[in-house]
Coordinates of C-alpha atoms and ligand atoms in Angstrom, one line a residue:
X35 CA 117.4 80.1 89.5
X36 CA 117.0 78.5 85.8
X37 CA 114.0 76.0 84.5
X38 CA 116.4 73.0 84.0
X39 CA 117.5 73.1 87.4
X40 CA 113.7 72.9 88.7
X41 CA 112.8 70.3 86.1
X42 CA 115.9 68.4 87.3
X43 CA 114.0 68.3 90.7
X44 CA 110.7 67.5 89.7
X45 CA 112.1 64.3 87.9
X46 CA 114.2 63.9 91.0
X47 CA 111.1 63.7 93.3
X48 CA 108.5 62.4 90.6
X49 CA 111.1 59.5 90.1
X50 CA 109.9 59.5 86.6
X51 CA 112.0 60.3 83.0
X52 CA 108.1 60.2 81.1
X53 CA 106.0 62.7 80.7
X54 CA 104.9 64.4 84.3
X55 CA 101.5 66.0 84.3
X56 CA 100.3 69.0 86.4
X57 CA 98.0 66.7 88.7
X58 CA 96.6 63.5 87.8
X59 CA 94.4 61.5 90.0
X60 CA 94.8 59.1 92.3
X61 CA 92.9 55.9 92.9
X62 CA 93.2 52.9 94.7
X63 CA 91.0 49.5 95.1
X64 CA 87.8 50.6 97.0
X65 CA 87.1 53.0 93.9
X66 CA 86.3 49.6 91.6
X67 CA 84.5 48.1 94.5
X68 CA 82.6 50.8 94.8
X69 CA 81.2 51.2 91.1
X70 CA 80.9 47.7 90.6
X71 CA 78.8 47.8 94.0
X72 CA 77.2 51.0 92.5
X73 CA 76.0 48.9 89.1
X74 CA 74.9 45.9 90.8
X75 CA 72.6 47.6 93.0
X76 CA 71.2 49.2 89.9
X77 CA 70.8 52.7 91.4
X78 CA 73.4 54.3 89.3
X79 CA 71.7 57.4 88.8
X80 CA 70.5 60.4 90.8
X81 CA 69.0 58.4 93.6
X82 CA 71.2 55.8 95.9
X83 CA 73.2 55.2 98.9
X84 CA 76.6 56.4 97.8
X85 CA 75.5 60.2 97.2
X86 CA 73.9 60.3 100.6
X87 CA 76.9 58.6 102.4
X88 CA 79.5 61.3 100.3
X89 CA 77.2 64.2 102.0
X90 CA 77.4 62.7 105.4
X91 CA 81.4 62.1 104.6
X92 CA 81.3 66.0 103.5
X93 CA 79.5 67.3 106.6
X94 CA 81.5 65.8 108.9
X95 CA 84.9 66.9 107.1
X96 CA 83.5 70.3 107.3
X97 CA 82.0 70.0 110.3
X98 CA 79.0 71.8 108.8
X99 CA 75.5 71.4 108.7
X100 CA 73.9 70.6 104.9
X101 CA 75.9 69.6 102.2
X102 CA 74.2 68.8 98.8
X103 CA 76.1 66.9 96.1
X104 CA 75.9 67.8 92.8
X105 CA 76.8 67.6 88.9
X106 CA 79.7 69.6 89.2
X107 CA 81.2 72.8 91.0
X108 CA 79.9 75.5 88.6
X109 CA 76.6 74.1 89.3
X110 CA 76.8 74.4 92.7
X111 CA 77.9 78.0 92.3
X112 CA 74.7 78.8 90.3
X113 CA 72.3 77.4 92.7
X114 CA 74.5 79.3 95.9
X115 CA 74.3 82.6 94.5
X116 CA 70.5 81.9 93.7
X117 CA 69.9 80.9 97.4
X118 CA 72.0 83.6 98.3
X119 CA 69.6 86.1 96.7
X120 CA 71.7 86.9 93.6
X121 CA 69.1 87.8 90.7
X122 CA 68.7 89.0 87.1
X123 CA 70.1 92.8 86.6
X124 CA 72.0 92.6 89.8
X125 CA 75.7 92.6 90.2
X126 CA 78.4 90.3 92.3
X127 CA 81.8 91.3 93.5
X128 CA 84.2 88.9 92.4
X129 CA 87.9 88.2 91.3
X130 CA 89.3 88.2 88.1
X131 CA 92.1 86.1 89.2
X132 CA 90.1 82.9 88.9
X133 CA 89.3 80.0 86.7
X134 CA 86.0 80.9 84.4
X135 CA 83.3 79.1 85.9
X136 CA 83.3 81.7 89.0
X137 CA 82.3 84.5 86.7
X138 CA 80.2 82.1 84.3
X139 CA 77.9 81.0 87.6
X140 CA 77.0 84.6 88.1
X141 CA 76.2 85.6 84.3
X142 CA 73.7 82.0 84.2
X143 CA 71.5 84.0 87.0
X144 CA 71.7 87.0 84.3
X145 CA 73.6 88.4 87.4
X146 CA 77.2 90.7 86.2
X147 CA 80.2 90.3 87.7
X148 CA 82.2 93.3 89.0
X149 CA 86.1 92.5 89.7
X150 CA 87.9 93.5 92.8
X151 CA 91.6 93.1 93.0
X152 CA 93.2 89.9 95.0
X153 CA 96.2 90.3 97.4
X154 CA 99.6 89.1 96.6
X155 CA 100.3 87.1 99.7
X156 CA 96.9 84.9 99.0
X157 CA 96.4 85.3 95.6
X158 CA 92.3 85.5 96.8
X159 CA 90.2 88.4 96.9
X160 CA 91.4 91.3 99.0
X161 CA 89.3 92.6 101.8
X162 CA 91.2 96.1 101.9
X163 CA 90.6 96.4 97.7
X164 CA 86.7 95.5 98.6
X165 CA 86.6 98.5 100.9
X166 CA 87.9 100.9 98.7
X167 CA 85.5 99.7 96.4
X168 CA 83.0 100.4 98.5
X169 CA 83.4 103.2 100.0
X170 CA 83.6 104.7 96.2
X171 CA 81.0 103.1 94.8
X172 CA 78.4 101.5 97.1
X173 CA 75.4 102.9 99.0
X174 CA 73.3 101.4 101.1
X175 CA 69.6 102.2 100.8
X176 CA 67.1 100.9 103.0
X177 CA 69.8 97.9 103.9
X178 CA 70.1 97.3 100.8
X179 CA 73.4 97.9 98.9
X180 CA 73.8 99.8 95.5
X181 CA 76.6 100.6 93.1
X182 CA 76.6 104.4 92.6
X183 CA 78.3 104.1 88.9
X184 CA 75.8 101.6 87.7
X185 CA 72.6 102.1 89.4
X186 CA 72.4 98.8 90.2
X187 CA 72.2 96.5 93.3
X188 CA 74.8 94.5 94.5
X189 CA 73.8 91.3 95.7
X190 CA 76.7 89.1 96.9
X191 CA 80.5 89.2 96.8
X192 CA 82.1 85.9 95.6
X193 CA 85.6 85.2 96.8
X194 CA 87.5 82.4 95.4
X195 CA 90.1 80.4 97.2
X196 CA 93.0 80.4 94.9
X197 CA 94.9 77.1 94.1
X198 CA 93.7 75.9 97.9
X199 CA 95.1 79.1 99.7
X200 CA 93.2 80.7 102.3
X201 CA 92.3 84.1 100.9
X202 CA 91.7 86.6 103.7
X203 CA 88.2 85.0 104.3
X204 CA 87.6 86.4 108.0
X205 CA 88.2 90.0 107.0
X206 CA 85.9 89.4 103.7
X207 CA 82.9 88.2 105.7
X208 CA 83.1 91.2 107.9
X209 CA 83.5 93.9 105.6
X210 CA 80.3 92.2 103.6
X211 CA 78.5 92.0 106.7
X212 CA 78.9 95.8 107.5
X213 CA 77.4 96.2 103.9
X214 CA 75.0 93.9 104.4
X215 CA 75.9 91.5 101.6
X216 CA 75.8 87.7 101.6
X217 CA 79.4 86.0 100.8
X218 CA 79.5 82.5 98.8
X219 CA 83.0 81.2 98.8
X220 CA 84.4 79.6 95.8
X221 CA 85.9 76.8 97.8
X222 CA 86.3 74.3 94.3
X223 CA 90.1 74.1 94.9
X224 CA 90.4 74.2 99.1
X225 CA 88.4 70.8 99.9
X226 CA 90.9 70.5 103.1
X227 CA 92.0 73.8 103.9
X228 CA 91.3 76.1 106.8
X229 CA 91.6 79.1 108.3
X230 CA 91.9 78.8 111.8
X231 CA 90.0 75.9 113.0
X232 CA 87.2 76.2 110.3
X233 CA 87.3 74.7 107.0
X234 CA 86.8 76.7 104.2
X235 CA 83.3 77.1 102.5
X236 CA 82.1 77.5 105.9
X237 CA 82.7 81.1 106.4
X238 CA 80.1 82.2 103.9
X239 CA 76.3 81.8 103.6
X240 CA 77.6 78.8 101.4
X241 CA 80.5 77.2 100.0
X242 CA 81.2 75.1 97.2
X243 CA 83.3 72.3 96.3
X244 CA 84.2 70.3 93.0
X245 CA 85.3 67.4 92.4
X246 CA 86.2 67.3 88.7
X247 CA 89.0 64.8 87.2
X248 CA 91.8 67.6 88.1
X249 CA 90.8 68.9 91.6
X250 CA 92.0 67.1 94.9
X251 CA 89.4 64.4 94.9
X252 CA 87.5 63.7 92.1
X253 CA 84.5 62.0 91.3
X254 CA 84.9 61.9 87.9
X255 CA 82.4 65.4 87.7
X256 CA 80.6 66.6 90.8
X257 CA 80.7 69.0 93.2
X258 CA 78.5 70.1 96.2
X259 CA 76.8 72.9 98.0
X260 CA 77.6 73.4 101.7
X261 CA 75.8 75.8 104.1
X262 CA 75.6 76.3 108.3
X263 CA 71.8 77.4 107.6
X264 CA 68.8 74.8 107.7
X265 CA 66.6 77.0 105.4
X266 CA 69.3 77.4 102.5
X267 CA 70.5 73.8 102.7
X268 CA 66.6 72.3 102.5
X269 CA 66.2 74.9 99.3
X270 CA 69.8 73.7 98.0
X271 CA 68.4 70.2 97.7
X272 CA 64.8 71.1 96.4
X273 CA 66.2 73.2 93.9
X274 CA 69.1 70.4 92.7
X275 CA 66.5 67.9 92.8
X276 CA 64.4 69.5 89.7
X277 CA 61.7 70.9 92.8
X278 CA 60.0 67.6 93.0
X279 CA 57.5 67.9 95.8
X280 CA 57.2 64.3 97.8
X281 CA 54.1 62.5 96.6
X282 CA 53.5 58.4 96.6
X283 CA 53.1 58.6 93.0
X284 CA 52.4 62.2 91.4
X285 CA 54.8 64.3 89.7
X286 CA 54.5 67.8 91.5
X287 CA 57.1 70.4 91.1
X288 CA 56.6 73.9 92.9
X289 CA 59.2 75.8 91.1
X290 CA 62.0 76.0 88.6
X291 CA 64.3 73.4 89.8
X292 CA 67.1 71.8 88.0
X293 CA 68.6 68.3 87.2
X294 CA 71.7 69.0 89.2
X295 CA 71.8 65.8 91.2
X296 CA 75.2 63.9 91.4
X297 CA 74.7 60.5 89.8
X298 CA 75.3 57.7 92.4
X299 CA 77.9 56.3 89.8
X300 CA 79.9 59.4 90.6
X301 CA 79.3 59.5 94.3
X302 CA 80.3 55.8 94.3
X303 CA 83.8 57.0 92.8
X304 CA 84.2 59.7 95.2
X305 CA 83.3 57.7 98.3
X306 CA 86.5 55.6 97.7
X307 CA 88.6 59.2 97.2
X308 CA 87.0 60.5 100.6
X309 CA 88.3 57.7 102.3
X310 CA 92.2 59.1 101.5
X311 CA 91.5 62.6 102.2
X312 CA 93.8 62.5 104.9
X313 CA 96.2 60.2 103.6
X314 CA 96.2 62.6 100.4
X315 CA 96.4 66.2 102.3
X316 CA 99.3 65.0 104.0
X317 CA 101.5 63.6 100.7
X318 CA 100.3 66.9 99.5
X319 CA 101.8 68.8 102.2
X320 CA 104.9 66.6 102.2
X321 CA 105.7 67.4 98.2
X322 CA 105.2 71.4 99.2
X323 CA 107.5 71.2 102.1
X324 CA 110.1 69.2 99.2
X325 CA 109.5 72.0 96.7
X326 CA 109.7 74.8 99.7
X327 CA 113.3 73.5 100.4
X328 CA 114.0 73.5 97.3
X329 CA 113.3 76.8 96.3
X330 CA 114.4 78.3 99.4
X331 CA 117.1 81.0 99.5
X332 CA 116.3 81.5 95.3
X333 CA 114.8 84.3 93.3
X334 CA 111.9 82.2 93.2
X335 CA 109.4 82.6 95.4
X336 CA 107.2 79.9 96.5
X337 CA 103.4 80.4 97.3
X338 CA 102.6 79.6 100.7
X339 CA 99.8 79.5 103.2
X340 CA 99.0 82.9 105.3
X341 CA 99.7 82.4 109.2
X342 CA 96.7 80.7 111.1
X343 CA 95.5 79.1 107.8
X344 CA 96.1 75.2 106.3
X345 CA 96.4 75.0 102.5
X346 CA 95.4 71.7 101.6
X347 CA 98.6 72.3 98.8
X348 CA 96.4 71.6 95.4
X349 CA 98.5 72.8 93.2
X350 CA 102.1 74.1 93.7
X351 CA 102.3 77.6 92.6
X352 CA 105.9 80.0 92.0
X353 CA 106.4 83.6 91.4
X354 CA 108.7 84.4 88.7
X355 CA 110.5 88.0 88.6
X356 CA 108.9 88.9 85.2
X357 CA 106.5 87.6 82.5
X358 CA 109.5 87.6 80.0
X359 CA 110.9 85.0 82.7
X360 CA 107.4 83.1 83.0
X361 CA 107.5 82.5 79.5
X362 CA 110.7 81.0 79.4
X363 CA 109.9 79.1 82.0
X364 CA 106.8 77.5 80.9
X365 CA 108.6 76.7 77.5
X366 CA 111.4 74.9 78.6
X367 CA 109.6 72.8 81.0
X368 CA 106.7 72.0 78.8
X369 CA 109.2 71.3 75.9
X370 CA 110.8 69.0 78.4
X371 CA 107.8 67.0 79.1
X372 CA 107.5 68.1 82.8
X373 CA 104.1 70.1 82.7
X374 CA 103.7 73.6 83.9
X375 CA 101.1 76.5 83.3
X376 CA 100.2 79.8 83.9
X377 CA 97.5 80.9 85.8
X378 CA 94.0 82.0 83.8
X379 CA 93.7 84.8 81.8
X380 CA 92.0 87.5 84.0
X381 CA 88.4 87.5 83.4
X382 CA 88.5 91.3 82.1
X383 CA 90.6 89.9 79.2
X384 CA 87.7 87.5 78.4
X385 CA 85.8 88.9 75.3
X386 CA 82.4 88.4 77.5
X387 CA 83.9 90.0 80.5
X388 CA 85.6 92.9 78.9
X389 CA 83.3 95.9 79.6
X390 CA 82.4 94.4 83.3
X391 CA 83.7 97.1 86.0
X392 CA 86.7 96.6 87.7
X393 CA 89.0 98.6 90.0
X394 CA 93.0 98.9 89.4
X395 CA 93.4 95.3 89.4
X396 CA 97.0 95.7 89.9
X397 CA 98.0 92.8 92.2
X398 CA 95.7 90.7 90.0
X399 CA 97.9 91.6 86.8
X400 CA 101.3 91.1 88.6
X401 CA 100.4 87.7 89.6
X402 CA 99.0 86.9 86.3
X403 CA 102.2 87.7 84.8
X404 CA 104.4 85.7 87.2
X405 CA 102.9 83.1 88.8
X406 CA 103.2 79.6 87.4
X407 CA 101.7 75.9 88.9
X408 CA 104.1 72.9 89.1
X409 CA 103.7 69.2 89.2
X410 CA 101.7 68.7 92.0
X411 CA 100.4 65.0 91.8
X412 CA 100.7 62.7 94.9
X413 CA 102.6 60.0 93.6
Ligands
PLP695 C1 86.7 73.3 89.5 C2 86.6 75.1 89.4 C3 85.2 75.9 89.7 C4 84.3 74.5 88.6 O1 83.7 73.0 89.1 P1 84.0 72.0 87.9 O2 83.0 71.2 88.9 O3 84.9 71.9 87.0 O4 82.1 72.7 87.4 C5 84.6 76.7 90.0 N1 85.2 77.2 90.2 C6 87.2 77.3 90.8 C7 88.0 78.4 91.0 C8 87.6 75.9 90.0 O5 88.6 75.7 89.9

């Protein structure tokens, strides 16, 4: 199937002859209403009712015990890793097929990423590759995991649910509990995605979401950390609000905290977005089903949720035969005003991460050469 057929299909589906973006945010009327309410209240900054409301919204949606709203997903990742025990000079097992924030959050803590391969079906961290790596390099001493090749302690595993598709998260959790390391889920792209009846982001010790402009719901900028562990939830709130100890007027801080609280202004926008989440998820599935019917019986593979999981279909993703096909496809679609894009450069290809330890990375390389994201806005 050539690019021009796909271009025609996309134009037809989006009923537009103009430029078609990859993923435009969608706003209704309550966004302006709540923003105006927020401004009128004068509580536009890090204290206000909208922040509390969206935290309740998140807990209800995800069926988890604690949700802490923060300035962005990257900050949420940093704090989630810190709370899970990641510290300077230790290592975190993660995937190279991800957005750079995943690896950067590890670096912010002075820790070092180690790149484990992904699975072809989920595009997320492969539990089998994880087992292979740990059997070759892992060593448990006094209940702590060490990397035999670097001598460093491994303090966490950070899988990412690529484009809103669930990775094999239950297996990842099982492997990591055998090796005694916590799992932090980078669910930045996976709001509304499930594995079984459980929401992604709630399997690990902490899960992280993003509300950036390109994500399924946007706060303008924003993120959240969720957890079922009371101690972590309380610490997350404390650390992200400058570790301020409650006092009627004195400024008392009991550790080095962060100014990471989501501003009320952003939460006001997000509250209006949250009201539409279920509707948005159904629209996204509708679009994915259209793509699915279109690509059925073609030489192009549309990535799909694995059995027992539910994707949010944040970004529809196709897999082409070869890198040459991919490059041609990208060039033609973008030239014709239908925005498509390749996946990120693999983390070990970036200058700051090129020295990091990695396994063979066969699947990550295979996918990086062939995947393309298609326009996935809901209107
Ligand atoms: C968007 C994203 C982030 C970071 O979220 P921000 O809110 O932009 O900081 C982290 N990881 C992944 C996989 C993402 O897609």
